[in-house]
Amino acid sequence: MIEIDPQYLAHRYMAQWTVADGVERRVAIEQLWSEDATHTLQPPAEIREIAAQLGFANTTLEAQGYDAIETRVARSYERFVETGGLTFRARADAVRLHGVVKFGWETVSTETGDVVGGGMEILVLDDDGRIKADYMFPGA
């Protein structure tokens, strides 16, 4: 397994969510992720509650592979960064245990600089140090 500074990886991971240019965003994704990687999101509580009311037992959301992850990152950028006045940053708490990196992140108002949200990320790395599984917990 390649040695990677977990805080540097956390910074690069969060930076991809704020890239405006689609070509640069795709390059960042291909550098960070393995080709068949999976991004799994635990939706916010209100979405899980609505899904449960509709009879859905499984309320996790997944994107797999470069194209799906690129779409996910682009939509998040459009909604939260481009039109939402927010940005994202890693907290200074990244730790690595073998091939797993865990860190917290913050959602920050670009207008005031206030932290308005955040969550926790768990990344599982492949032997090349690229993300093969990503578990996102907003609000954690």
CSV table of C-alpha atoms in Angstrom, one decimal:
chain,number,residue,atom,x,y,z
A,1,MET,CA,0.0,0.0,0.0
A,2,ILE,CA,1.3,3.4,-0.9
A,3,GLU,CA,1.9,5.8,2.0
A,4,ILE,CA,-0.4,8.8,1.8
A,5,ASP,CA,-0.7,11.6,4.3
A,6,PRO,CA,-4.4,11.3,5.4
A,7,GLN,CA,-4.8,15.1,5.9
A,8,TYR,CA,-3.5,15.8,2.4
A,9,LEU,CA,-5.9,13.2,1.0
A,10,ALA,CA,-8.8,14.8,2.9
A,11,HIS,CA,-7.9,18.2,1.6
A,12,ARG,CA,-7.7,17.0,-2.0
A,13,TYR,CA,-11.0,15.0,-1.6
A,14,MET,CA,-12.9,18.1,-0.3
A,15,ALA,CA,-11.3,20.3,-3.0
A,16,GLN,CA,-12.8,18.2,-5.8
A,17,TRP,CA,-16.3,19.3,-4.6
A,18,THR,CA,-15.5,22.9,-5.2
A,19,VAL,CA,-13.9,22.8,-8.7
A,20,ALA,CA,-15.9,24.9,-11.2
A,21,ASP,CA,-14.3,23.7,-14.4
A,22,GLY,CA,-15.7,20.4,-15.6
A,23,VAL,CA,-12.5,19.2,-17.2
A,24,GLU,CA,-10.5,20.0,-14.0
A,25,ARG,CA,-13.1,18.3,-11.9
A,26,ARG,CA,-12.9,15.1,-14.1
A,27,VAL,CA,-9.1,15.1,-13.8
A,28,ALA,CA,-9.3,15.5,-10.0
A,29,ILE,CA,-11.8,12.6,-9.8
A,30,GLU,CA,-9.6,10.3,-12.0
A,31,GLN,CA,-6.5,11.1,-9.8
A,32,LEU,CA,-8.4,10.5,-6.5
A,33,TRP,CA,-10.7,7.5,-7.3
A,34,SER,CA,-10.2,4.0,-8.7
A,35,GLU,CA,-12.1,3.4,-11.9
A,36,ASP,CA,-14.8,1.3,-10.4
A,37,ALA,CA,-15.0,3.2,-7.1
A,38,THR,CA,-18.3,3.6,-5.2
A,39,HIS,CA,-19.5,6.8,-3.4
A,40,THR,CA,-22.2,5.9,-0.8
A,41,LEU,CA,-24.1,8.6,0.9
A,42,GLN,CA,-26.3,8.4,3.9
A,43,PRO,CA,-28.9,11.0,3.1
A,44,PRO,CA,-30.0,13.6,5.6
A,45,ALA,CA,-32.6,12.4,8.2
A,46,GLU,CA,-35.5,14.1,6.5
A,47,ILE,CA,-34.8,12.2,3.3
A,48,ARG,CA,-34.5,8.9,5.1
A,49,GLU,CA,-37.8,9.6,6.9
A,50,ILE,CA,-39.7,10.3,3.7
A,51,ALA,CA,-38.2,7.2,2.0
A,52,ALA,CA,-39.2,5.1,5.0
A,53,GLN,CA,-42.8,6.5,4.9
A,54,LEU,CA,-42.8,5.4,1.2
A,55,GLY,CA,-41.8,1.9,2.1
A,56,PHE,CA,-38.1,2.0,1.2
A,57,ALA,CA,-36.0,-0.1,3.6
A,58,ASN,CA,-32.7,0.9,2.0
A,59,THR,CA,-32.2,4.7,1.9
A,60,THR,CA,-28.5,4.9,1.0
A,61,LEU,CA,-27.6,6.6,-2.3
A,62,GLU,CA,-24.7,5.3,-4.4
A,63,ALA,CA,-22.7,6.4,-7.4
A,64,GLN,CA,-20.3,4.0,-9.0
A,65,GLY,CA,-17.5,4.6,-11.5
A,66,TYR,CA,-16.0,7.8,-12.9
A,67,ASP,CA,-19.1,9.0,-14.8
A,68,ALA,CA,-21.5,8.6,-11.9
A,69,ILE,CA,-19.1,10.1,-9.4
A,70,GLU,CA,-18.5,13.0,-11.7
A,71,THR,CA,-22.2,13.6,-12.1
A,72,ARG,CA,-22.6,13.4,-8.3
A,73,VAL,CA,-19.8,15.9,-7.7
A,74,ALA,CA,-21.0,18.2,-10.4
A,75,ARG,CA,-24.6,18.3,-9.1
A,76,SER,CA,-23.3,19.0,-5.6
A,77,TYR,CA,-21.1,21.8,-6.9
A,78,GLU,CA,-24.0,23.3,-8.8
A,79,ARG,CA,-26.4,23.2,-5.9
A,80,PHE,CA,-24.2,24.1,-3.0
A,81,VAL,CA,-21.2,26.0,-4.3
A,82,GLU,CA,-22.3,27.7,-7.5
A,83,THR,CA,-25.8,28.8,-6.5
A,84,GLY,CA,-25.8,28.0,-2.7
A,85,GLY,CA,-23.0,30.3,-1.5
A,86,LEU,CA,-21.2,27.5,0.2
A,87,THR,CA,-17.9,25.8,0.1
A,88,PHE,CA,-16.5,22.7,1.8
A,89,ARG,CA,-13.3,22.0,3.7
A,90,ALA,CA,-11.7,19.2,5.6
A,91,ARG,CA,-11.3,19.4,9.3
A,92,ALA,CA,-7.8,18.9,10.7
A,93,ASP,CA,-8.6,15.5,12.1
A,94,ALA,CA,-7.8,13.0,9.3
A,95,VAL,CA,-6.5,9.7,10.5
A,96,ARG,CA,-5.4,6.5,8.6
A,97,LEU,CA,-5.6,2.9,9.7
A,98,HIS,CA,-4.1,0.6,7.1
A,99,GLY,CA,-6.2,1.3,4.0
A,100,VAL,CA,-8.9,3.4,5.6
A,101,VAL,CA,-8.9,7.2,6.1
A,102,LYS,CA,-11.5,8.9,8.3
A,103,PHE,CA,-12.0,12.7,8.6
A,104,GLY,CA,-14.6,15.3,9.3
A,105,TRP,CA,-15.6,18.1,7.0
A,106,GLU,CA,-17.3,21.4,7.2
A,107,THR,CA,-19.8,23.3,5.0
A,108,VAL,CA,-18.9,27.0,5.1
A,109,SER,CA,-20.8,30.1,4.0
A,110,THR,CA,-18.8,31.9,1.5
A,111,GLU,CA,-20.5,35.1,2.5
A,112,THR,CA,-19.9,35.0,6.3
A,113,GLY,CA,-17.3,32.3,6.7
A,114,ASP,CA,-19.5,30.7,9.3
A,115,VAL,CA,-19.7,26.9,9.5
A,116,VAL,CA,-23.3,25.9,8.6
A,117,GLY,CA,-22.9,22.1,8.5
A,118,GLY,CA,-20.6,19.3,7.9
A,119,GLY,CA,-20.2,15.6,8.2
A,120,MET,CA,-17.8,12.6,8.4
A,121,GLU,CA,-16.1,10.7,5.6
A,122,ILE,CA,-14.7,7.2,5.5
A,123,LEU,CA,-12.5,6.4,2.5
A,124,VAL,CA,-11.3,2.9,1.7
A,125,LEU,CA,-8.2,3.0,-0.4
A,126,ASP,CA,-6.9,0.5,-3.0
A,127,ASP,CA,-3.2,-0.6,-3.2
A,128,ASP,CA,-2.4,2.5,-5.3
A,129,GLY,CA,-3.7,4.8,-2.6
A,130,ARG,CA,-6.8,5.8,-4.7
A,131,ILE,CA,-10.4,5.7,-3.3
A,132,LYS,CA,-12.2,2.5,-4.0
A,133,ALA,CA,-15.1,3.1,-1.5
A,134,ASP,CA,-16.3,6.3,0.0
A,135,TYR,CA,-18.9,6.4,2.8
A,136,MET,CA,-20.3,10.0,3.4
A,137,PHE,CA,-22.2,10.8,6.5
A,138,PRO,CA,-23.6,14.4,6.3
A,139,GLY,CA,-24.5,15.8,9.7
A,140,ALA,CA,-22.2,13.5,11.6
